[in-house]
Amino acid sequence: MKILLIGSTGTIGSQVLGLIRGDHDVITANRSSGDLRVELGSPQSIKNLFAQLSGLDAIISAVGPCKYGSLMKLSDEDFQFGFDQKFMGQVNLLRFGLRAVKDAASFTFTGGMGGRQPQDKGFTSIAAMNSALEGFVRSAALELPSTIRVNVVAPPWVTETREALGMDLSVGRPAAQVARAYVTALEGSMTGQVIDADN
Ligand SMILES: NC(=O)c1ccc[n+]([C@@H]2O[C@H](COP(=O)([O-])OP(=O)(O)OC[C@H]3O[C@@H](n4cnc5c(N)ncnc54)[C@H](OP(=O)(O)O)[C@@H]3O)[C@@H](O)[C@H]2O)c1
């Protein structure tokens, strides 16, 4: 398959790349490195990315920055940042990416924790964007042609991220394990699903 992977240098994305690059033709796109460049928060940048691409079998997004912070400290700009990046960025990957994919293709996005069973404080913006993304994917699947699949992977805390933040390592899953959920989405036949990567 010809696959566009966005976020290929990240904690999760680099593990996804490791799992798929042996079997597929993978084109990487990130903000500051990769085969191509893209800024997720810029609709024009996403349009420019897809103007360079065609005939894709799959688009995988392992990206979506969002602001962590307590409810009363998050600013308007902090909430807007998550909306522009994590939510609209991935919405736009579908809207503008449709012109660059084959008649049968899959889109896999990245959500995360918090929307369904919030457990930690500081996740109001992140949880809201993850829930919005889940709703978008479920609804978009109803409108897309039956040969176009769209799913969202919901990673739990990643062990490497918690380690980097100096957090308790009894919680979390290794990025290599989380990455398998993206392969499940890529190779499966599901659409409109939230794939829980905590298994
Ligand atoms: N890590 C966790 O514990 C965890 C848990 C749940 C959900 N998630 C979600 O999983 C996704 C990836 O997390 P991660 O920890 O793997 O991230 P990460 O290590 O920070 O890597 C992010 C990747 O995305 C690229 N990127 C960042 N901002 C971008 C932008 N605005 N436009 C284009 N590319 C951009 C980075 O490339 P450059 O360096 O070139 O910018 C990098 O390749 C995020 O949506 C995050 O919310 C993560």
mmCIF file of C-alpha atoms and ligand atoms in Angstrom:
data_model
loop_
_atom_site.group_PDB
_atom_site.id
_atom_site.type_symbol
_atom_site.label_atom_id
_atom_site.label_comp_id
_atom_site.label_asym_id
_atom_site.label_seq_id
_atom_site.Cartn_x
_atom_site.Cartn_y
_atom_site.Cartn_z
ATOM 1 C CA MET A 1 0.000 0.000 0.000
ATOM 2 C CA LYS A 2 1.032 3.604 -0.559
ATOM 3 C CA ILE A 3 0.638 5.223 2.862
ATOM 4 C CA LEU A 4 1.045 8.791 4.059
ATOM 5 C CA LEU A 5 2.154 8.841 7.706
ATOM 6 C CA ILE A 6 1.996 12.166 9.499
ATOM 7 C CA GLY A 7 3.864 12.399 12.796
ATOM 8 C CA SER A 8 6.395 9.750 11.828
ATOM 9 C CA THR A 9 9.133 11.009 14.154
ATOM 10 C CA GLY A 10 6.940 11.076 17.259
ATOM 11 C CA THR A 11 6.853 8.709 20.209
ATOM 12 C CA ILE A 12 3.892 6.816 18.733
ATOM 13 C CA GLY A 13 4.437 7.615 15.042
ATOM 14 C CA SER A 14 8.003 6.309 14.963
ATOM 15 C CA GLN A 15 6.747 2.956 16.244
ATOM 16 C CA VAL A 16 3.950 2.931 13.651
ATOM 17 C CA LEU A 17 6.571 3.641 10.984
ATOM 18 C CA GLY A 18 8.671 0.727 12.252
ATOM 19 C CA LEU A 19 5.702 -1.621 11.933
ATOM 20 C CA ILE A 20 4.594 -0.644 8.420
ATOM 21 C CA ARG A 21 7.643 0.490 6.448
ATOM 22 C CA GLY A 22 8.847 -3.036 5.652
ATOM 23 C CA ASP A 23 5.572 -4.002 3.990
ATOM 24 C CA HIS A 24 4.425 -0.736 2.450
ATOM 25 C CA ASP A 25 5.516 2.331 0.506
ATOM 26 C CA VAL A 26 5.437 4.926 3.299
ATOM 27 C CA ILE A 27 5.630 8.678 2.681
ATOM 28 C CA THR A 28 6.338 10.651 5.857
ATOM 29 C CA ALA A 29 5.215 14.193 6.592
ATOM 30 C CA ASN A 30 5.949 16.187 9.729
ATOM 31 C CA ARG A 31 6.341 19.800 10.719
ATOM 32 C CA SER A 32 10.144 19.847 10.615
ATOM 33 C CA SER A 33 11.331 16.637 8.912
ATOM 34 C CA GLY A 34 10.264 13.756 6.684
ATOM 35 C CA ASP A 35 9.676 13.302 2.966
ATOM 36 C CA LEU A 36 7.217 16.202 2.994
ATOM 37 C CA ARG A 37 6.405 19.052 5.420
ATOM 38 C CA VAL A 38 3.021 19.939 6.861
ATOM 39 C CA GLU A 39 1.720 22.177 9.622
ATOM 40 C CA LEU A 40 -1.414 20.539 10.958
ATOM 41 C CA GLY A 41 -2.871 23.783 12.260
ATOM 42 C CA SER A 42 -2.769 25.420 8.828
ATOM 43 C CA PRO A 43 -5.521 24.429 6.350
ATOM 44 C CA GLN A 44 -3.416 25.861 3.506
ATOM 45 C CA SER A 45 -0.436 23.738 4.518
ATOM 46 C CA ILE A 46 -2.609 20.615 4.434
ATOM 47 C CA LYS A 47 -3.926 21.584 1.002
ATOM 48 C CA ASN A 48 -0.335 22.106 -0.172
ATOM 49 C CA LEU A 49 0.606 18.664 1.149
ATOM 50 C CA PHE A 50 -2.143 16.905 -0.774
ATOM 51 C CA ALA A 51 -1.412 18.876 -3.943
ATOM 52 C CA GLN A 52 1.835 16.883 -4.022
ATOM 53 C CA LEU A 53 0.198 13.490 -3.537
ATOM 54 C CA SER A 54 -2.130 11.103 -5.354
ATOM 55 C CA GLY A 55 -3.082 7.442 -5.407
ATOM 56 C CA LEU A 56 -2.777 6.945 -1.655
ATOM 57 C CA ASP A 57 -4.208 3.774 -0.131
ATOM 58 C CA ALA A 58 -4.091 5.087 3.396
ATOM 59 C CA ILE A 59 -3.452 8.153 5.505
ATOM 60 C CA ILE A 60 -2.354 7.704 9.092
ATOM 61 C CA SER A 61 -2.131 10.651 11.451
ATOM 62 C CA ALA A 62 -0.133 10.038 14.639
ATOM 63 C CA VAL A 63 -0.176 13.700 15.529
ATOM 64 C CA GLY A 64 -2.445 16.177 17.240
ATOM 65 C CA PRO A 65 -1.006 18.525 19.827
ATOM 66 C CA CYS A 66 -3.296 19.894 22.498
ATOM 67 C CA LYS A 67 -2.722 21.865 25.701
ATOM 68 C CA TYR A 68 -2.566 20.194 29.096
ATOM 69 C CA GLY A 69 -3.460 22.326 32.087
ATOM 70 C CA SER A 70 -5.959 22.997 34.835
ATOM 71 C CA LEU A 71 -9.383 24.241 33.787
ATOM 72 C CA MET A 72 -8.991 27.677 35.351
ATOM 73 C CA LYS A 73 -5.511 28.204 33.908
ATOM 74 C CA LEU A 74 -6.138 27.211 30.298
ATOM 75 C CA SER A 75 -6.576 30.352 28.201
ATOM 76 C CA ASP A 76 -8.809 31.001 25.211
ATOM 77 C CA GLU A 77 -5.714 30.527 23.064
ATOM 78 C CA ASP A 78 -4.933 27.188 24.733
ATOM 79 C CA PHE A 79 -8.386 25.811 23.928
ATOM 80 C CA GLN A 80 -8.219 27.269 20.406
ATOM 81 C CA PHE A 81 -4.828 25.623 19.879
ATOM 82 C CA GLY A 82 -6.241 22.133 20.530
ATOM 83 C CA PHE A 83 -9.240 22.862 18.348
ATOM 84 C CA ASP A 84 -7.091 24.066 15.433
ATOM 85 C CA GLN A 85 -4.481 21.321 15.744
ATOM 86 C CA LYS A 86 -5.923 18.139 17.166
ATOM 87 C CA PHE A 87 -9.497 18.521 15.948
ATOM 88 C CA MET A 88 -9.618 20.647 12.789
ATOM 89 C CA GLY A 89 -6.140 19.516 11.737
ATOM 90 C CA GLN A 90 -7.316 15.924 11.476
ATOM 91 C CA VAL A 91 -10.760 16.893 10.161
ATOM 92 C CA ASN A 92 -8.915 18.703 7.369
ATOM 93 C CA LEU A 93 -6.724 15.680 6.675
ATOM 94 C CA LEU A 94 -9.932 13.904 5.732
ATOM 95 C CA ARG A 95 -11.609 16.827 3.936
ATOM 96 C CA PHE A 96 -8.578 17.752 1.839
ATOM 97 C CA GLY A 97 -7.035 14.271 1.733
ATOM 98 C CA LEU A 98 -9.963 12.727 -0.117
ATOM 99 C CA ARG A 99 -8.645 14.173 -3.376
ATOM 100 C CA ALA A 100 -5.346 12.329 -2.940
ATOM 101 C CA VAL A 101 -6.600 8.840 -2.144
ATOM 102 C CA LYS A 102 -7.744 5.950 -4.312
ATOM 103 C CA ASP A 103 -11.422 4.996 -4.554
ATOM 104 C CA ALA A 104 -10.798 2.517 -1.746
ATOM 105 C CA ALA A 105 -8.716 3.932 1.078
ATOM 106 C CA SER A 106 -8.481 4.325 4.821
ATOM 107 C CA PHE A 107 -7.913 7.240 7.169
ATOM 108 C CA THR A 108 -6.671 6.612 10.692
ATOM 109 C CA PHE A 109 -6.548 9.467 13.165
ATOM 110 C CA THR A 110 -5.277 9.844 16.711
ATOM 111 C CA GLY A 111 -7.492 10.693 19.634
ATOM 112 C CA GLY A 112 -6.684 9.746 23.166
ATOM 113 C CA MET A 113 -7.714 9.635 26.720
ATOM 114 C CA GLY A 114 -10.263 11.416 28.689
ATOM 115 C CA GLY A 115 -13.397 11.788 26.667
ATOM 116 C CA ARG A 116 -15.206 8.733 27.942
ATOM 117 C CA GLN A 117 -13.751 7.997 31.373
ATOM 118 C CA PRO A 118 -11.754 10.965 32.657
ATOM 119 C CA GLN A 119 -9.318 9.898 35.357
ATOM 120 C CA ASP A 120 -6.742 12.654 35.641
ATOM 121 C CA LYS A 121 -7.032 16.388 36.161
ATOM 122 C CA GLY A 122 -5.678 18.800 33.578
ATOM 123 C CA PHE A 123 -7.278 17.137 30.583
ATOM 124 C CA THR A 124 -10.313 19.313 29.881
ATOM 125 C CA SER A 125 -9.093 20.582 26.522
ATOM 126 C CA ILE A 126 -7.514 17.283 25.517
ATOM 127 C CA ALA A 127 -10.598 15.260 26.502
ATOM 128 C CA ALA A 128 -12.916 17.643 24.672
ATOM 129 C CA MET A 129 -10.909 17.440 21.455
ATOM 130 C CA ASN A 130 -10.665 13.654 21.687
ATOM 131 C CA SER A 131 -14.438 13.382 22.147
ATOM 132 C CA ALA A 132 -15.044 15.770 19.261
ATOM 133 C CA LEU A 133 -12.787 13.718 17.041
ATOM 134 C CA GLU A 134 -14.588 10.505 17.963
ATOM 135 C CA GLY A 135 -17.933 12.098 17.096
ATOM 136 C CA PHE A 136 -16.552 13.395 13.822
ATOM 137 C CA VAL A 137 -15.219 9.996 12.782
ATOM 138 C CA ARG A 138 -18.437 8.166 13.630
ATOM 139 C CA SER A 139 -20.500 10.696 11.703
ATOM 140 C CA ALA A 140 -18.117 11.057 8.746
ATOM 141 C CA ALA A 141 -18.177 7.291 8.207
ATOM 142 C CA LEU A 142 -21.911 7.545 7.473
ATOM 143 C CA GLU A 143 -21.349 10.057 4.689
ATOM 144 C CA LEU A 144 -18.254 8.667 2.993
ATOM 145 C CA PRO A 145 -18.417 6.164 0.145
ATOM 146 C CA SER A 146 -18.462 2.635 1.551
ATOM 147 C CA THR A 147 -14.954 2.019 0.210
ATOM 148 C CA ILE A 148 -13.460 4.885 2.225
ATOM 149 C CA ARG A 149 -12.847 3.959 5.862
ATOM 150 C CA VAL A 150 -12.174 6.371 8.707
ATOM 151 C CA ASN A 151 -11.267 5.391 12.260
ATOM 152 C CA VAL A 152 -9.623 6.931 15.282
ATOM 153 C CA VAL A 153 -7.082 5.233 17.531
ATOM 154 C CA ALA A 154 -7.380 6.161 21.197
ATOM 155 C CA PRO A 155 -3.978 5.651 22.817
ATOM 156 C CA PRO A 156 -3.652 5.383 26.572
ATOM 157 C CA TRP A 157 -0.751 7.064 28.347
ATOM 158 C CA VAL A 158 2.413 5.946 26.587
ATOM 159 C CA THR A 159 5.168 4.591 28.848
ATOM 160 C CA GLU A 160 7.944 6.529 27.103
ATOM 161 C CA THR A 161 6.001 9.775 27.486
ATOM 162 C CA ARG A 162 5.396 9.163 31.182
ATOM 163 C CA GLU A 163 9.078 8.329 31.608
ATOM 164 C CA ALA A 164 10.067 11.588 29.909
ATOM 165 C CA LEU A 165 7.712 13.467 32.248
ATOM 166 C CA GLY A 166 9.057 11.668 35.335
ATOM 167 C CA MET A 167 5.697 10.020 36.036
ATOM 168 C CA ASP A 168 4.777 6.719 37.687
ATOM 169 C CA LEU A 169 5.493 3.907 35.207
ATOM 170 C CA SER A 170 2.952 1.463 36.608
ATOM 171 C CA VAL A 171 0.463 3.223 34.312
ATOM 172 C CA GLY A 172 0.759 3.281 30.516
ATOM 173 C CA ARG A 173 1.566 1.107 27.540
ATOM 174 C CA PRO A 174 4.789 1.004 25.514
ATOM 175 C CA ALA A 175 4.561 2.951 22.254
ATOM 176 C CA ALA A 176 5.364 -0.214 20.310
ATOM 177 C CA GLN A 177 2.233 -1.838 21.735
ATOM 178 C CA VAL A 178 0.076 1.235 21.084
ATOM 179 C CA ALA A 179 1.334 1.308 17.487
ATOM 180 C CA ARG A 180 -0.265 -2.054 16.792
ATOM 181 C CA ALA A 181 -3.711 -0.435 16.986
ATOM 182 C CA TYR A 182 -2.827 1.626 13.896
ATOM 183 C CA VAL A 183 -1.985 -1.545 11.988
ATOM 184 C CA THR A 184 -5.327 -2.997 13.107
ATOM 185 C CA ALA A 185 -7.070 0.075 11.678
ATOM 186 C CA LEU A 186 -4.990 -0.065 8.496
ATOM 187 C CA GLU A 187 -5.512 -3.736 7.740
ATOM 188 C CA GLY A 188 -9.045 -4.181 9.077
ATOM 189 C CA SER A 189 -12.397 -3.540 7.463
ATOM 190 C CA MET A 190 -13.932 -1.384 10.211
ATOM 191 C CA THR A 191 -15.059 2.188 9.736
ATOM 192 C CA GLY A 192 -16.411 4.843 12.072
ATOM 193 C CA GLN A 193 -14.740 3.103 14.996
ATOM 194 C CA VAL A 194 -12.742 4.215 18.000
ATOM 195 C CA ILE A 195 -9.944 1.705 18.391
ATOM 196 C CA ASP A 196 -8.872 1.469 21.991
ATOM 197 C CA ALA A 197 -5.090 1.041 22.055
ATOM 198 C CA ASP A 198 -5.071 0.114 25.730
ATOM 199 C CA ASN A 199 -5.394 -3.606 24.978
HETATM 200 N N1 LIG B 1 2.259 10.097 24.149
HETATM 201 C C1 LIG B 1 1.163 9.809 24.873
HETATM 202 O O1 LIG B 1 1.200 9.386 26.057
HETATM 203 C C2 LIG B 1 -0.191 9.951 24.231
HETATM 204 C C3 LIG B 1 -1.323 9.440 24.886
HETATM 205 C C4 LIG B 1 -2.568 9.591 24.287
HETATM 206 C C5 LIG B 1 -2.695 10.252 23.079
HETATM 207 N N2 LIG B 1 -1.575 10.746 22.486
HETATM 208 C C6 LIG B 1 -1.742 11.451 21.213
HETATM 209 O O2 LIG B 1 -0.949 10.843 20.221
HETATM 210 C C7 LIG B 1 -0.494 11.830 19.280
HETATM 211 C C8 LIG B 1 1.012 11.729 19.136
HETATM 212 O O3 LIG B 1 1.584 11.824 20.420
HETATM 213 P P1 LIG B 1 3.157 11.610 20.621
HETATM 214 O O4 LIG B 1 3.389 11.619 22.094
HETATM 215 O O5 LIG B 1 3.650 10.472 19.789
HETATM 216 O O6 LIG B 1 3.700 12.987 20.021
HETATM 217 P P2 LIG B 1 5.207 13.477 19.817
HETATM 218 O O7 LIG B 1 6.163 12.479 20.330
HETATM 219 O O8 LIG B 1 5.258 14.870 20.349
HETATM 220 O O9 LIG B 1 5.368 13.514 18.222
HETATM 221 C C9 LIG B 1 4.559 14.314 17.444
HETATM 222 C C10 LIG B 1 4.846 14.056 15.965
HETATM 223 O O10 LIG B 1 3.977 14.892 15.207
HETATM 224 C C11 LIG B 1 4.713 15.899 14.515
HETATM 225 N N3 LIG B 1 4.026 17.181 14.729
HETATM 226 C C12 LIG B 1 3.812 17.818 15.913
HETATM 227 N N4 LIG B 1 3.094 18.926 15.731
HETATM 228 C C13 LIG B 1 2.844 18.993 14.408
HETATM 229 C C14 LIG B 1 2.154 19.929 13.597
HETATM 230 N N5 LIG B 1 1.557 21.012 14.119
HETATM 231 N N6 LIG B 1 2.084 19.695 12.278
HETATM 232 C C15 LIG B 1 2.673 18.607 11.737
HETATM 233 N N7 LIG B 1 3.346 17.691 12.440
HETATM 234 C C16 LIG B 1 3.440 17.886 13.777
HETATM 235 C C17 LIG B 1 6.096 15.883 15.115
HETATM 236 O O11 LIG B 1 7.026 16.265 14.130
HETATM 237 P P3 LIG B 1 7.941 17.579 14.331
HETATM 238 O O12 LIG B 1 8.881 17.219 15.451
HETATM 239 O O13 LIG B 1 8.580 17.750 13.028
HETATM 240 O O14 LIG B 1 7.005 18.689 14.740
HETATM 241 C C18 LIG B 1 6.239 14.409 15.498
HETATM 242 O O15 LIG B 1 6.568 13.638 14.374
HETATM 243 C C19 LIG B 1 -1.022 13.182 19.821
HETATM 244 O O16 LIG B 1 -2.257 13.457 19.208
HETATM 245 C C20 LIG B 1 -1.266 12.888 21.288
HETATM 246 O O17 LIG B 1 -2.289 13.709 21.839
HETATM 247 C C21 LIG B 1 -0.337 10.620 23.012
#
